[in-house]
Every structure is written in C-alpha cells, then in structure tokens.
Tab-separated table of C-alpha atoms and ligand atoms in Angstrom:
chain	number	residue	atom	x	y	z
A	1	MET	CA	-3.447	232.994	321.157
A	2	PHE	CA	-5.146	230.313	323.140
A	3	LEU	CA	-7.078	232.704	325.224
A	4	LYS	CA	-8.124	234.778	322.028
A	5	THR	CA	-9.528	231.655	320.452
A	6	THR	CA	-11.368	230.554	323.475
A	7	PHE	CA	-12.836	234.087	323.732
A	8	VAL	CA	-14.015	233.871	320.047
A	9	LEU	CA	-15.416	230.561	320.491
A	10	LEU	CA	-17.529	231.618	323.376
A	11	ALA	CA	-18.818	234.567	321.625
A	12	VAL	CA	-19.893	232.581	318.715
A	13	ALA	CA	-21.732	230.298	321.052
A	14	PHE	CA	-23.535	232.945	322.709
A	15	ALA	CA	-24.317	234.713	319.347
A	16	ALA	CA	-25.492	231.360	317.814
A	17	ALA	CA	-27.675	231.125	320.803
A	18	GLU	CA	-29.518	234.220	320.156
A	19	GLY	CA	-33.163	233.246	319.521
A	20	THR	CA	-32.564	229.589	320.340
A	21	GLN	CA	-31.305	228.484	323.821
A	22	SER	CA	-28.930	230.395	325.655
A	23	GLY	CA	-27.490	229.438	328.957
A	24	VAL	CA	-26.809	226.083	330.643
A	25	PRO	CA	-29.686	223.546	331.009
A	26	ILE	CA	-29.766	221.304	333.968
A	27	PRO	CA	-32.221	218.222	333.870
A	28	LEU	CA	-34.351	218.050	337.151
A	29	ASN	CA	-35.882	215.163	339.134
A	30	SER	CA	-39.352	215.858	340.417
A	31	PRO	CA	-40.461	215.750	344.062
A	32	VAL	CA	-42.229	212.980	345.824
A	33	ALA	CA	-46.071	213.398	345.140
A	34	LEU	CA	-48.486	214.366	347.988
A	35	THR	CA	-50.693	211.861	346.564
A	36	LYS	CA	-50.164	208.158	347.713
A	37	VAL	CA	-50.026	205.303	345.240
A	38	ASP	CA	-53.536	204.411	346.134
A	39	GLY	CA	-54.832	207.973	345.410
A	40	THR	CA	-55.324	209.399	348.626
A	41	PHE	CA	-53.783	212.282	350.036
A	42	ASP	CA	-50.494	211.963	351.976
A	43	HIS	CA	-51.527	214.020	355.057
A	44	HIS	CA	-48.237	213.109	356.918
A	45	ARG	CA	-46.078	214.401	354.262
A	46	ALA	CA	-48.205	217.624	353.846
A	47	ILE	CA	-47.866	218.456	357.707
A	48	VAL	CA	-43.804	218.093	357.407
A	49	GLN	CA	-43.728	220.145	354.264
A	50	THR	CA	-45.914	223.013	355.861
A	51	TYR	CA	-43.502	222.698	358.879
A	52	ASN	CA	-40.233	223.042	357.038
A	53	THR	CA	-41.691	225.866	354.954
A	54	ARG	CA	-42.676	227.934	357.910
A	55	ASN	CA	-39.272	227.197	359.447
A	56	LYS	CA	-37.321	228.033	356.241
A	57	HIS	CA	-39.195	231.537	356.157
A	58	ARG	CA	-38.557	232.188	359.804
A	59	GLN	CA	-35.100	231.831	358.977
A	60	ASN	CA	-35.163	233.927	355.732
A	61	LEU	CA	-36.775	236.702	357.964
A	62	VAL	CA	-34.070	236.660	360.568
A	63	ASN	CA	-31.391	236.849	357.774
A	64	LEU	CA	-33.173	239.700	356.077
A	65	GLU	CA	-33.447	241.451	359.394
A	66	ARG	CA	-29.618	241.071	359.571
A	67	ASN	CA	-28.827	242.027	356.141
A	68	VAL	CA	-31.366	244.797	355.566
A	69	GLY	CA	-32.126	246.312	359.008
A	70	ARG	CA	-35.697	244.969	359.046
A	71	ALA	CA	-37.723	241.693	358.284
A	72	GLY	CA	-39.258	243.011	355.189
A	73	PHE	CA	-41.757	245.400	354.267
A	74	ASN	CA	-44.653	243.256	353.871
A	75	LYS	CA	-47.654	244.307	356.190
A	76	GLY	CA	-47.982	242.205	359.075
A	77	VAL	CA	-44.485	240.390	358.859
A	78	GLU	CA	-42.953	239.509	362.089
A	79	ILE	CA	-39.976	237.125	363.145
A	80	LYS	CA	-42.490	234.609	365.055
A	81	ALA	CA	-41.668	231.855	367.539
A	82	TYR	CA	-40.272	228.693	365.875
A	83	PRO	CA	-43.312	226.689	364.308
A	84	SER	CA	-43.700	223.642	366.667
A	85	SER	CA	-42.601	220.278	365.145
A	86	PRO	CA	-45.631	218.358	364.118
A	87	SER	CA	-46.353	216.026	367.004
A	88	LEU	CA	-46.175	212.272	366.641
A	89	ASP	CA	-50.079	211.408	366.721
A	90	LYS	CA	-50.396	213.996	363.981
A	91	ARG	CA	-47.805	212.503	362.136
A	92	GLN	CA	-49.389	208.990	362.567
A	93	GLY	CA	-46.461	207.733	364.432
A	94	LEU	CA	-43.997	208.286	361.653
A	95	PRO	CA	-40.689	210.091	362.462
A	96	LEU	CA	-39.959	213.606	361.172
A	97	ALA	CA	-36.987	212.155	359.243
A	98	ASP	CA	-39.793	210.764	356.848
A	99	GLU	CA	-39.216	214.137	354.971
A	100	ASP	CA	-41.464	216.287	352.846
A	101	GLY	CA	-40.261	215.263	349.665
A	102	SER	CA	-40.762	218.763	348.144
A	103	ALA	CA	-37.729	218.849	346.187
A	104	TRP	CA	-36.708	219.656	342.443
A	105	THR	CA	-33.181	218.018	342.458
A	106	GLY	CA	-30.300	218.027	340.057
A	107	THR	CA	-26.606	217.172	340.281
A	108	VAL	CA	-23.995	219.967	341.658
A	109	ALA	CA	-20.357	219.099	341.709
A	110	ILE	CA	-18.027	220.983	344.403
A	111	GLY	CA	-14.281	220.954	344.318
A	112	SER	CA	-11.248	220.522	342.077
A	113	ASN	CA	-12.234	216.835	342.188
A	114	ALA	CA	-15.832	217.182	341.429
A	115	GLN	CA	-17.430	215.902	344.478
A	116	ASN	CA	-20.930	215.126	343.260
A	117	PHE	CA	-24.197	215.838	345.190
A	118	THR	CA	-27.803	215.748	344.587
A	119	ILE	CA	-29.223	219.292	345.302
A	120	LYS	CA	-32.607	220.667	345.924
A	121	PHE	CA	-33.161	223.974	343.889
A	122	ASP	CA	-35.139	226.289	346.083
A	123	THR	CA	-36.215	229.641	344.767
A	124	GLY	CA	-37.353	230.487	348.149
A	125	SER	CA	-34.004	230.719	349.884
A	126	SER	CA	-30.358	231.865	349.011
A	127	ASP	CA	-27.753	229.800	350.283
A	128	LEU	CA	-25.929	226.528	349.363
A	129	TRP	CA	-25.230	223.929	351.939
A	130	VAL	CA	-24.138	220.311	351.773
A	131	PRO	CA	-23.082	217.711	354.577
A	132	ASN	CA	-19.588	217.829	355.697
A	133	ALA	CA	-17.438	214.640	355.516
A	134	HIS	CA	-15.620	215.547	358.838
A	135	GLY	CA	-17.921	214.743	361.865
A	136	CYS	CA	-21.458	215.409	360.770
A	137	MET	CA	-24.238	214.569	362.833
A	138	GLY	CA	-27.258	213.166	361.012
A	139	CYS	CA	-25.578	213.071	357.568
A	140	GLY	CA	-25.350	209.190	357.495
A	141	GLY	CA	-26.701	208.117	353.933
A	142	HIS	CA	-25.819	211.315	352.384
A	143	LYS	CA	-22.807	212.311	350.241
A	144	SER	CA	-20.751	214.756	352.064
A	145	TYR	CA	-17.762	217.330	351.135
A	146	ASP	CA	-14.170	216.497	351.926
A	147	SER	CA	-12.471	219.721	352.045
A	148	ARG	CA	-9.081	217.860	352.246
A	149	LYS	CA	-9.826	216.291	348.850
A	150	SER	CA	-10.257	219.460	347.030
A	151	LYS	CA	-7.227	221.625	345.999
A	152	THR	CA	-9.374	224.685	345.467
A	153	SER	CA	-11.203	224.601	349.014
A	154	GLN	CA	-10.672	227.644	351.242
A	155	PRO	CA	-11.941	227.873	354.769
A	156	GLN	CA	-13.731	231.066	355.725
A	157	ASN	CA	-14.535	232.651	359.016
A	158	GLY	CA	-18.016	232.364	360.560
A	159	THR	CA	-20.608	229.877	360.818
A	160	PHE	CA	-23.742	229.115	358.914
A	161	GLN	CA	-26.816	228.165	360.863
A	162	ILE	CA	-30.507	227.457	360.468
A	163	GLU	CA	-32.298	226.464	363.613
A	164	TYR	CA	-35.490	224.521	364.197
A	165	ASP	CA	-37.888	224.283	367.226
A	166	ASP	CA	-36.620	220.814	368.290
A	167	GLY	CA	-33.149	222.343	368.909
A	168	SER	CA	-31.598	220.727	365.881
A	169	THR	CA	-29.864	222.838	363.124
A	170	VAL	CA	-28.404	222.697	359.831
A	171	SER	CA	-25.077	224.400	360.667
A	172	GLY	CA	-21.395	224.400	359.999
A	173	PRO	CA	-18.308	226.000	358.809
A	174	ILE	CA	-18.033	228.232	355.494
A	175	PHE	CA	-15.857	227.404	352.734
A	176	LYS	CA	-15.318	228.804	349.232
A	177	ASP	CA	-14.568	226.200	346.366
A	178	THR	CA	-15.294	225.802	342.939
A	179	VAL	CA	-19.040	224.728	342.354
A	180	THR	CA	-20.072	223.259	338.786
A	181	ILE	CA	-23.663	222.630	337.533
A	182	SER	CA	-23.683	221.151	334.250
A	183	GLY	CA	-20.390	222.901	333.221
A	184	ALA	CA	-21.426	226.393	334.615
A	185	LYS	CA	-18.444	227.001	336.803
A	186	ALA	CA	-18.546	229.426	339.883
A	187	ILE	CA	-14.771	229.693	341.351
A	188	ASN	CA	-14.607	230.607	344.967
A	189	GLN	CA	-18.328	230.122	345.585
A	190	THR	CA	-19.312	230.472	349.164
A	191	PHE	CA	-21.208	227.649	350.814
A	192	SER	CA	-21.535	225.855	354.102
A	193	ALA	CA	-20.346	222.309	354.645
A	194	SER	CA	-22.587	221.586	357.631
A	195	THR	CA	-21.744	219.461	360.580
A	196	GLU	CA	-25.253	218.960	361.549
A	197	ILE	CA	-28.371	218.165	359.319
A	198	SER	CA	-31.711	218.705	361.066
A	199	SER	CA	-33.986	215.707	361.408
A	200	SER	CA	-36.258	217.155	358.734
A	201	PHE	CA	-33.487	216.494	356.217
A	202	ARG	CA	-32.112	213.237	357.402
A	203	GLY	CA	-34.323	210.921	355.338
A	204	GLY	CA	-34.528	213.216	352.195
A	205	PRO	CA	-33.751	212.319	348.825
A	206	PHE	CA	-31.094	215.212	348.500
A	207	ASP	CA	-27.794	215.926	350.070
A	208	GLY	CA	-28.185	219.708	350.301
A	209	VAL	CA	-29.866	222.898	349.137
A	210	LEU	CA	-28.886	225.566	346.636
A	211	GLY	CA	-30.904	228.841	347.112
A	212	LEU	CA	-31.908	230.885	344.061
A	213	ALA	CA	-33.099	233.893	345.608
A	214	SER	CA	-31.390	237.130	346.452
A	215	GLN	CA	-28.450	237.598	348.562
A	216	ALA	CA	-30.517	239.643	351.028
A	217	LEU	CA	-31.952	236.431	352.356
A	218	SER	CA	-28.551	234.765	352.868
A	219	ASN	CA	-27.294	233.490	356.059
A	220	LEU	CA	-23.573	233.333	354.601
A	221	ALA	CA	-23.504	237.226	353.875
A	222	GLU	CA	-22.600	239.833	356.207
A	223	VAL	CA	-23.521	242.920	354.472
A	224	ARG	CA	-25.831	246.003	354.763
A	225	PHE	CA	-28.222	246.360	351.956
A	226	SER	CA	-30.061	249.429	351.194
A	227	SER	CA	-33.724	248.551	352.426
A	228	HIS	CA	-35.084	250.288	349.243
A	229	THR	CA	-33.208	248.560	346.539
A	230	ALA	CA	-31.796	245.442	348.128
A	231	MET	CA	-28.445	246.678	346.513
A	232	PRO	CA	-25.300	246.426	348.929
A	233	CYS	CA	-24.822	249.991	350.339
A	234	VAL	CA	-21.676	248.933	352.178
A	235	PHE	CA	-19.354	247.228	349.823
A	236	ASN	CA	-16.977	245.249	351.744
A	237	ALA	CA	-15.270	242.848	349.753
A	238	SER	CA	-14.742	240.327	352.492
A	239	SER	CA	-18.466	240.158	353.350
A	240	TRP	CA	-19.836	240.163	349.709
A	241	LYS	CA	-20.823	236.647	349.342
A	242	PRO	CA	-23.117	236.287	346.236
A	243	PRO	CA	-25.383	233.217	345.725
A	244	PHE	CA	-24.141	230.770	342.798
A	245	VAL	CA	-25.987	232.346	339.988
A	246	GLN	CA	-24.518	236.046	340.722
A	247	THR	CA	-20.954	234.391	341.005
A	248	ALA	CA	-21.437	232.467	337.811
A	249	PHE	CA	-22.698	235.482	335.875
A	250	ALA	CA	-19.887	237.920	337.328
A	251	GLN	CA	-17.256	235.287	336.070
A	252	GLN	CA	-19.023	234.835	332.699
A	253	ALA	CA	-19.869	231.293	333.166
A	254	ILE	CA	-23.421	231.987	332.266
A	255	PRO	CA	-24.559	234.511	329.554
A	256	LYS	CA	-27.044	236.566	331.628
A	257	ASN	CA	-27.988	237.037	335.179
A	258	GLU	CA	-31.063	235.146	335.130
A	259	PHE	CA	-32.393	231.407	335.238
A	260	SER	CA	-35.710	229.832	334.273
A	261	LEU	CA	-37.597	226.796	335.224
A	262	LYS	CA	-39.711	224.308	333.738
A	263	LEU	CA	-41.085	222.148	336.391
A	264	ALA	CA	-42.933	218.957	335.271
A	265	SER	CA	-42.827	215.065	335.956
A	266	HIS	CA	-40.968	214.495	332.846
A	267	GLY	CA	-38.602	217.236	331.262
A	268	ALA	CA	-38.149	219.465	334.074
A	269	GLU	CA	-35.364	221.745	333.560
A	270	LEU	CA	-33.358	224.486	335.270
A	271	LEU	CA	-31.920	226.806	332.552
A	272	LEU	CA	-28.871	228.862	334.138
A	273	GLY	CA	-28.192	232.259	332.284
A	274	GLY	CA	-31.501	232.922	330.032
A	275	THR	CA	-34.622	231.104	328.749
A	276	ASN	CA	-35.157	228.028	326.662
A	277	PRO	CA	-37.446	228.863	323.741
A	278	LYS	CA	-37.927	225.213	323.198
A	279	LEU	CA	-39.976	224.771	326.246
A	280	PHE	CA	-42.485	227.926	325.950
A	281	LYS	CA	-44.611	229.440	323.533
A	282	GLY	CA	-45.754	232.945	323.072
A	283	ALA	CA	-44.452	235.996	324.727
A	284	ILE	CA	-43.167	236.132	328.483
A	285	GLU	CA	-45.275	238.307	330.712
A	286	PHE	CA	-42.700	240.058	333.023
A	287	HIS	CA	-43.637	241.534	336.403
A	288	PRO	CA	-41.333	243.806	338.345
A	289	VAL	CA	-39.995	242.197	341.433
A	290	ASN	CA	-40.074	244.267	344.803
A	291	ALA	CA	-36.516	243.674	345.765
A	292	SER	CA	-36.681	245.199	349.074
A	293	THR	CA	-38.392	241.657	350.241
A	294	GLY	CA	-35.326	239.599	349.018
A	295	PHE	CA	-37.748	237.172	347.663
A	296	TRP	CA	-39.103	236.519	343.975
A	297	GLN	CA	-42.093	238.655	344.948
A	298	ILE	CA	-44.501	240.462	342.538
A	299	GLY	CA	-47.254	242.614	343.629
A	300	GLY	CA	-51.010	242.895	342.230
A	301	GLY	CA	-51.940	239.294	342.285
A	302	SER	CA	-55.701	237.972	342.081
A	303	ILE	CA	-57.027	234.476	342.366
A	304	LEU	CA	-59.708	233.510	339.780
A	305	GLN	CA	-62.406	230.943	340.149
A	306	GLY	CA	-64.428	230.411	337.034
A	307	GLY	CA	-62.908	233.473	335.410
A	308	LYS	CA	-63.922	235.712	338.127
A	309	ALA	CA	-61.610	237.168	340.741
A	310	VAL	CA	-62.306	235.985	344.072
A	311	VAL	CA	-59.597	237.791	346.021
A	312	SER	CA	-57.269	240.640	344.548
A	313	GLY	CA	-54.449	242.901	345.283
A	314	PHE	CA	-52.155	240.437	347.130
A	315	GLU	CA	-48.351	240.055	347.006
A	316	SER	CA	-46.969	236.711	345.449
A	317	ILE	CA	-43.897	234.914	346.198
A	318	VAL	CA	-42.704	232.200	343.579
A	319	ASP	CA	-41.028	229.422	345.440
A	320	SER	CA	-40.052	225.967	343.991
A	321	GLY	CA	-39.274	224.651	347.550
A	322	THR	CA	-42.672	223.621	348.269
A	323	SER	CA	-45.652	221.690	346.313
A	324	PHE	CA	-48.275	223.947	348.109
A	325	ILE	CA	-49.824	227.323	347.408
A	326	PHE	CA	-50.089	229.078	350.735
A	327	GLY	CA	-52.319	232.085	351.136
A	328	PRO	CA	-53.485	234.008	354.217
A	329	ALA	CA	-56.277	232.053	356.062
A	330	ASP	CA	-58.921	234.468	355.439
A	331	GLN	CA	-58.149	234.853	351.719
A	332	VAL	CA	-58.044	231.057	351.218
A	333	LYS	CA	-61.321	230.622	353.076
A	334	GLU	CA	-62.884	233.017	350.710
A	335	PHE	CA	-61.503	231.096	347.644
A	336	TYR	CA	-62.926	227.720	348.976
A	337	ASP	CA	-66.172	229.501	349.806
A	338	SER	CA	-66.570	230.132	346.264
A	339	ILE	CA	-66.369	226.199	345.365
A	340	PRO	CA	-69.735	224.493	346.163
A	341	GLY	CA	-69.289	221.554	348.411
A	342	SER	CA	-65.702	222.492	349.840
A	343	GLN	CA	-64.828	221.783	353.459
A	344	LEU	CA	-62.401	222.596	356.097
A	345	PHE	CA	-60.167	219.444	356.299
A	346	ASP	CA	-57.266	220.271	358.673
A	347	GLU	CA	-57.537	223.702	360.238
A	348	GLU	CA	-53.988	223.847	361.843
A	349	ASN	CA	-52.521	223.331	358.666
A	350	GLY	CA	-54.940	225.225	356.415
A	351	LEU	CA	-56.107	222.314	354.248
A	352	TYR	CA	-59.585	221.934	352.492
A	353	SER	CA	-61.391	219.317	350.516
A	354	TYR	CA	-63.534	219.672	347.541
A	355	PRO	CA	-65.884	217.279	345.481
A	356	CYS	CA	-63.728	215.617	343.071
A	357	THR	CA	-65.979	212.946	341.393
A	358	GLY	CA	-67.968	213.733	338.402
A	359	LYS	CA	-66.954	216.556	336.196
A	360	THR	CA	-64.912	219.541	337.583
A	361	VAL	CA	-67.175	222.552	338.049
A	362	PHE	CA	-64.435	225.099	338.753
A	363	LYS	CA	-61.471	226.620	337.177
A	364	VAL	CA	-58.615	227.895	339.074
A	365	ALA	CA	-56.171	230.684	337.888
A	366	PHE	CA	-53.880	233.535	339.087
A	367	GLN	CA	-53.527	236.812	337.508
A	368	TRP	CA	-51.230	239.910	337.739
A	369	GLY	CA	-53.065	242.208	335.511
A	370	GLY	CA	-52.308	240.250	332.159
A	371	GLN	CA	-53.095	236.593	331.293
A	372	ALA	CA	-54.981	234.373	333.478
A	373	TRP	CA	-52.549	231.671	334.473
A	374	ALA	CA	-54.714	228.453	335.026
A	375	ILE	CA	-53.816	225.718	337.387
A	376	SER	CA	-54.900	222.260	335.997
A	377	PRO	CA	-57.274	220.154	337.908
A	378	LYS	CA	-54.743	217.468	338.007
A	379	ASP	CA	-52.242	219.927	339.783
A	380	PHE	CA	-54.849	221.222	342.007
A	381	ASN	CA	-55.982	217.858	343.313
A	382	LEU	CA	-53.449	216.324	346.102
A	383	GLY	CA	-55.644	213.144	346.422
A	384	GLU	CA	-58.728	211.987	348.218
A	385	THR	CA	-59.176	212.599	351.825
A	386	LEU	CA	-59.930	208.691	352.337
A	387	ALA	CA	-60.363	206.214	349.665
A	388	GLY	CA	-63.856	206.470	347.955
A	389	SER	CA	-64.721	209.667	350.069
A	390	GLY	CA	-65.213	211.715	346.875
A	391	GLN	CA	-63.683	214.563	348.577
A	392	CYS	CA	-59.997	215.607	347.579
A	393	VAL	CA	-57.606	218.005	349.190
A	394	GLY	CA	-56.726	221.392	347.426
A	395	ALA	CA	-53.348	222.304	346.523
A	396	ILE	CA	-54.285	225.799	347.911
A	397	SER	CA	-53.604	225.993	351.876
A	398	GLY	CA	-54.676	228.870	354.155
A	399	VAL	CA	-51.875	228.775	356.650
A	400	ASP	CA	-49.885	231.549	358.073
A	401	ILE	CA	-46.344	230.977	356.983
A	402	GLY	CA	-45.011	234.019	358.537
A	403	LEU	CA	-44.448	236.276	355.556
A	404	GLY	CA	-47.130	238.830	356.040
A	405	ASP	CA	-51.082	239.423	355.707
A	406	ASN	CA	-51.468	239.700	352.164
A	407	VAL	CA	-48.764	237.388	350.812
A	408	TRP	CA	-49.229	234.365	348.975
A	409	GLN	CA	-46.593	231.680	347.963
A	410	LEU	CA	-46.826	229.961	344.791
A	411	GLY	CA	-45.094	226.593	344.910
A	412	GLY	CA	-44.884	223.631	342.527
A	413	SER	CA	-48.605	223.037	342.123
A	414	PHE	CA	-48.705	226.509	340.434
A	415	MET	CA	-45.315	226.472	338.902
A	416	LYS	CA	-46.021	223.143	336.946
A	417	ASN	CA	-48.499	225.007	334.799
A	418	VAL	CA	-46.073	227.710	333.489
A	419	TYR	CA	-42.645	228.483	332.165
A	420	THR	CA	-41.137	230.984	334.799
A	421	VAL	CA	-38.098	233.112	334.267
A	422	PHE	CA	-36.343	234.738	337.107
A	423	SER	CA	-34.219	237.793	336.194
A	424	PHE	CA	-31.836	239.389	338.316
A	425	ALA	CA	-30.786	241.215	335.377
A	426	ASN	CA	-34.221	242.983	335.254
A	427	ASN	CA	-35.513	242.593	338.722
A	428	ALA	CA	-38.391	240.883	337.363
A	429	VAL	CA	-40.156	237.360	337.223
A	430	GLY	CA	-41.876	236.348	333.913
A	431	PHE	CA	-44.443	233.581	333.052
A	432	ALA	CA	-44.884	232.011	329.729
A	433	ALA	CA	-47.244	229.325	328.452
A	434	LEU	CA	-45.459	225.742	328.431
A	435	LYS	CA	-45.120	224.118	324.926
B	501	NAG	C1	-42.535	246.653	348.316
B	501	NAG	O1	-43.297	246.125	349.001
B	501	NAG	C2	-43.705	246.893	350.204
B	501	NAG	C3	-44.487	246.152	350.820
B	501	NAG	O2	-45.536	245.188	350.201
B	501	NAG	C4	-44.217	248.274	349.642
B	501	NAG	O3	-44.518	248.920	350.801
B	501	NAG	C5	-43.478	248.886	348.914
B	501	NAG	O4	-44.089	250.200	348.225
B	501	NAG	C6	-43.011	248.204	347.629
B	501	NAG	N1	-42.180	248.890	346.775
B	501	NAG	C7	-42.306	248.955	345.489
B	501	NAG	C8	-41.161	249.512	344.806
B	501	NAG	O5	-43.182	248.275	344.935
B	502	NAG	C1	-19.154	213.598	339.297
B	502	NAG	O1	-19.905	213.422	337.922
B	502	NAG	C2	-19.293	213.687	336.721
B	502	NAG	C3	-20.414	213.831	335.770
B	502	NAG	O2	-21.154	212.635	335.634
B	502	NAG	C4	-18.297	212.799	336.703
B	502	NAG	O3	-17.389	213.039	335.340
B	502	NAG	C5	-17.353	212.777	337.864
B	502	NAG	O4	-16.263	211.721	337.643
B	502	NAG	C6	-18.075	212.681	339.031
B	502	NAG	N1	-17.017	212.737	340.150
B	502	NAG	C7	-16.765	211.966	341.272
B	502	NAG	C8	-15.885	212.383	342.153
B	502	NAG	O5	-17.152	210.720	341.019
B	503	NAG	C1	-10.524	235.467	359.367
B	503	NAG	O1	-10.494	236.442	360.295
B	503	NAG	C2	-9.237	236.940	360.503
B	503	NAG	C3	-9.130	237.845	361.711
B	503	NAG	O2	-10.089	238.761	361.519
B	503	NAG	C4	-8.439	237.490	359.511
B	503	NAG	O3	-7.128	237.800	359.556
B	503	NAG	C5	-8.598	236.277	358.326
B	503	NAG	O4	-8.136	236.959	356.994
B	503	NAG	C6	-10.017	236.032	357.829
B	503	NAG	N1	-9.987	234.890	357.058
B	503	NAG	C7	-10.959	234.835	355.840
B	503	NAG	C8	-10.568	233.880	354.961
B	503	NAG	O5	-11.386	236.007	355.635
B	504	NAG	C1	-10.167	232.601	344.073
B	504	NAG	O1	-9.496	232.672	345.344
B	504	NAG	C2	-8.183	232.763	345.141
B	504	NAG	C3	-7.599	232.732	346.554
B	504	NAG	O2	-8.091	233.875	347.411
B	504	NAG	C4	-7.559	233.932	344.215
B	504	NAG	O3	-6.170	233.792	344.171
B	504	NAG	C5	-8.119	233.696	342.951
B	504	NAG	O4	-7.975	234.913	342.085
B	504	NAG	C6	-9.858	233.731	343.084
B	504	NAG	N1	-10.372	233.598	341.795
B	504	NAG	C7	-11.539	234.184	341.423
B	504	NAG	C8	-12.076	233.952	340.154
B	504	NAG	O5	-12.143	234.973	342.213
B	505	NAG	C1	-16.092	243.780	356.488
B	505	NAG	O1	-16.553	242.435	357.026
B	505	NAG	C2	-15.692	241.818	357.859
B	505	NAG	C3	-16.373	240.465	357.908
B	505	NAG	O2	-17.765	240.452	357.964
B	505	NAG	C4	-15.706	242.484	358.973
B	505	NAG	O3	-14.776	241.813	359.789
B	505	NAG	C5	-15.096	243.740	358.664
B	505	NAG	O4	-15.097	244.722	360.064
B	505	NAG	C6	-15.828	244.470	357.633
B	505	NAG	N1	-15.430	245.769	357.253
B	505	NAG	C7	-15.942	247.103	357.127
B	505	NAG	C8	-14.963	248.246	356.614
B	505	NAG	O5	-17.136	247.126	357.267
C-alpha cells in the first residue's frame, strides 16, 4: 500500500511537471572571474586555467583510448606529452595552488550520513572524485569522504588516476556509495575517494569534481564501447560504472536522461532530468551529438563577426569546466584578424587583445546552421591588458588543447549567453535564449 501511494505521488509530480519544470534544480555558485577587481586581466589565473584544461583533455583521451580503442575520431587528435606546468616567472611568482577558479559549483552529499561537498560540475569530463578522509596528500582545507562513517559505503577494486606533468596526481581507491544532489539520489554510485590531490586543485574553491559527459571518457569504467555509437558492446556488469546522471536516471531518481545548465553570475542552475522553462524562452535548437567522441560535441559550427561567418565547418565541444572559448590557433588568428586593432597578447597561451574603449564595433556569435548565438561584449571582455591600455583580452583563445585540428571548445564565456540542454536520451545538445 505504501509503495503504491508513493508511486502514484511520483507519477503525479512528473505529470504536473509537464510543461512546467520537470527534474531536480541545483543552484550553482559562479567561478572566480578572469578579470581582477581593478578591471585588468588576471593573466596568471588564465595560464593556470589553460594548463588545467589541456591536462584534463589529455586524461580524457587516455581514458577514451582505453574504453573505445582509440583516442577519438577528430582529425589530428593524439595523446601528446603532458603540457608543462606554467613556470614560476610566467605565473608572476605565485604558486600553482593559486587555482584557475573556473568552477561552477554546487553541493553534493555522499554516504548514508550525507557527507557534504562543494563540487565542480564539469560537462567536459565524466568522473566523480572527492578527497579521502584517510591519508590524503594535499587535501588539507577540503572536506573529505570518510567511508567508515557511511553504512552504505562499498570498496571497489582498481584505482582512479589523473596524472600531471609535475608528477602529482589526483588518485585513490574507488568506492560505491549513495550520492545525493538536491534530493536526487543515485544508489551505489561509483566514485573515487582520492588520497592525493594535485597541486592544481589544492587552493581551489571546490572539494572535488563531478563529470557530466559520457561514460566513454571515464577513468572508473573498464568497458569496451563500440567505436561508432559509444554504447558498450561488451556488457560486463562488474565494469559498467555509469556516471551520476545515468545512475540517477536508471533508478528513476530523475525523470529524463538529460540535464540543463543556466550559467550566470546570479541565478545559475543545473537542472537534472529535464529543462526549466522558467529560465528560457522560445524553442530549443537541438544538434546531434557525435557520440563516438565521448564529449558533448556537435558538428558544423561557424564563428561570426558582424553577422558574417569568419570560419566555418568546425566541431564544437560544450565544456562548463573552463571560462575560455578555445579554438585552433590558425582559425582563432583568422577571427581576430577580422577585428581592427586586435593584437597577439600571449602567443604561448593563444591570447589576443582588442581595442575596448569607445563603442564596440564588432559582434561575435556562433552558429550551427540555425540561429546565431551571440556572445555579449561583457562576456567576451576578460579585462584590460594593463590599467588604461585601452586593449582588452578576448575570451577566445587560439591554443592547442589536444582535441584535434578542427575542434573548438566552448566554455563559460559562451555558455553564459544561452540555456544549454545536454540530452543523453536524444544524443543531442540544445541551445535556447535565456529569459
Ligand atoms: C563523428 O566525428 C568524426 C570526426 O569528426 C567523423 O569522422 C564522423 O563521421 C562523425 N560521425 C557522425 C555520425 O557524425
Ligand atoms: C549536509 O547538508 C544537508 C542539507 O543542507 C544537511 O541536512 C545535512 O545535515 C548535512 N550533512 C552533514 C553531515 O552535515
Ligand atoms: C575484486 O576482485 C576480486 C578478485 O578478482 C573479486 O573476487 C571481488 O569480487 C572484486 N570485488 C568487487 C567489489 O568487485
Ligand atoms: C547496491 O549494492 C548492494 C550491495 O551490492 C545491493 O545489495 C543493492 O541491491 C544495490 N542497490 C541498487 C539499487 O543497485
Ligand atoms: C569484467 O570486468 C572485470 C573487472 O574489470 C574483469 O575482471 C572481468 O574479467 C570482466 N569479465 C569479462 C567477461 O569480460
């Protein structure tokens, strides 16, 4: 009787939600800006962020090769040497532990006793890790997971590991436990309680990371996927370790196998299990995801300046884990060449500046065959090169982040301008106008 009543209430809740909001909303805190309080560009933070992004994708490709058999299908993609840590002089003497700040964070609870963590939500990776309460190097100052205090904790075989060029890692044992986000509960969710946190995370405003991309990028899974569909072709129950969204959906904790993001300084929200119509207007423009890459990647992209396409026909990966928009160096150069007065600012990190006093004479937008999705001048501007220089650093960076010759990565500077829907159910990414 009790079970039956619960079921009916759930059904009503989902039915009532049709047309209004369905799913579970999670309020997000916004990242540290790349502009300092005095209005100048935070070069140091940008370098650390670029380094972290390149390292993250290197690990993604290593995982992809293990899971799919090759490091993806993008032209020119290869697993390169580790990007070298930014040297001290370039970082103006600051330690790397002064992290990149590019985190949209929310609260995640793990275990029967709801151990709470501040977690970075990252659509550009697939695993969940938090610091371990037992013998963690570099975890000081962060919340840590104590498996002994959770009645539902189950140790697993194997080790989780992300490596960095300075020899540090984020690594540690693997567990299964209940993971709850705003009431959405995934039972027996696989994650790592890491016993080492790389220096690049030590000073961060978050304790751990929750990846929202597909399992093909996971370091926790040991499963052979079909290289065409990214669906597991060898179903091996013991190695099938779905990321949080898939676990929660399979257990009916969320109504749909999808999630949506509104990124904004105020009112940022992750919606698990659907879309929130209060946050967008008009139709959602969907684009098929090329699942073989493991990323939230869509094809046929163009970048527009003043309404005209400057570069066309590239792949785009939507990645909430970085503030920057990264593109291939030659294509980004072509883009800045179309803006009078723009200059190379930092070649190694692909940064350009452009005249930012007086009225803005250019308009930047991305397009995938449908509407042109503009980036506001405010989100494009990362701050003046020097106080009073009249030149500001642009949010588009032309640096090789290792994902291929024709791949762009759209981070927060783009995502703040749209409502983005990530649908595992339909293998698609959708954009809608923010309300
Ligand atoms: C997926 O992307 C790869 C590389 O960009 C391409 O070769 C392949 O045709 C794409 N598959 C689909 C179904 O679009
Ligand atoms: C975690 O946060 C929730 C919600 O704020 C709270 O109810 C719970 O007591 C917290 N857990 C611990 C162990 O403090
Ligand atoms: C770990 O591996 C051992 C030996 O292969 C196996 O017996 C055990 O069931 C595994 N444990 C888990 C939790 O998978
Ligand atoms: C979680 O794991 C435990 C122990 O293996 C098992 O008894 C239980 O059925 C699992 N629950 C779910 C929902 O998978
Ligand atoms: C399933 O995966 C486990 C753990 O990765 C491995 O030990 C086992 O050999 C696999 N079984 C099959 C049938 O592939």
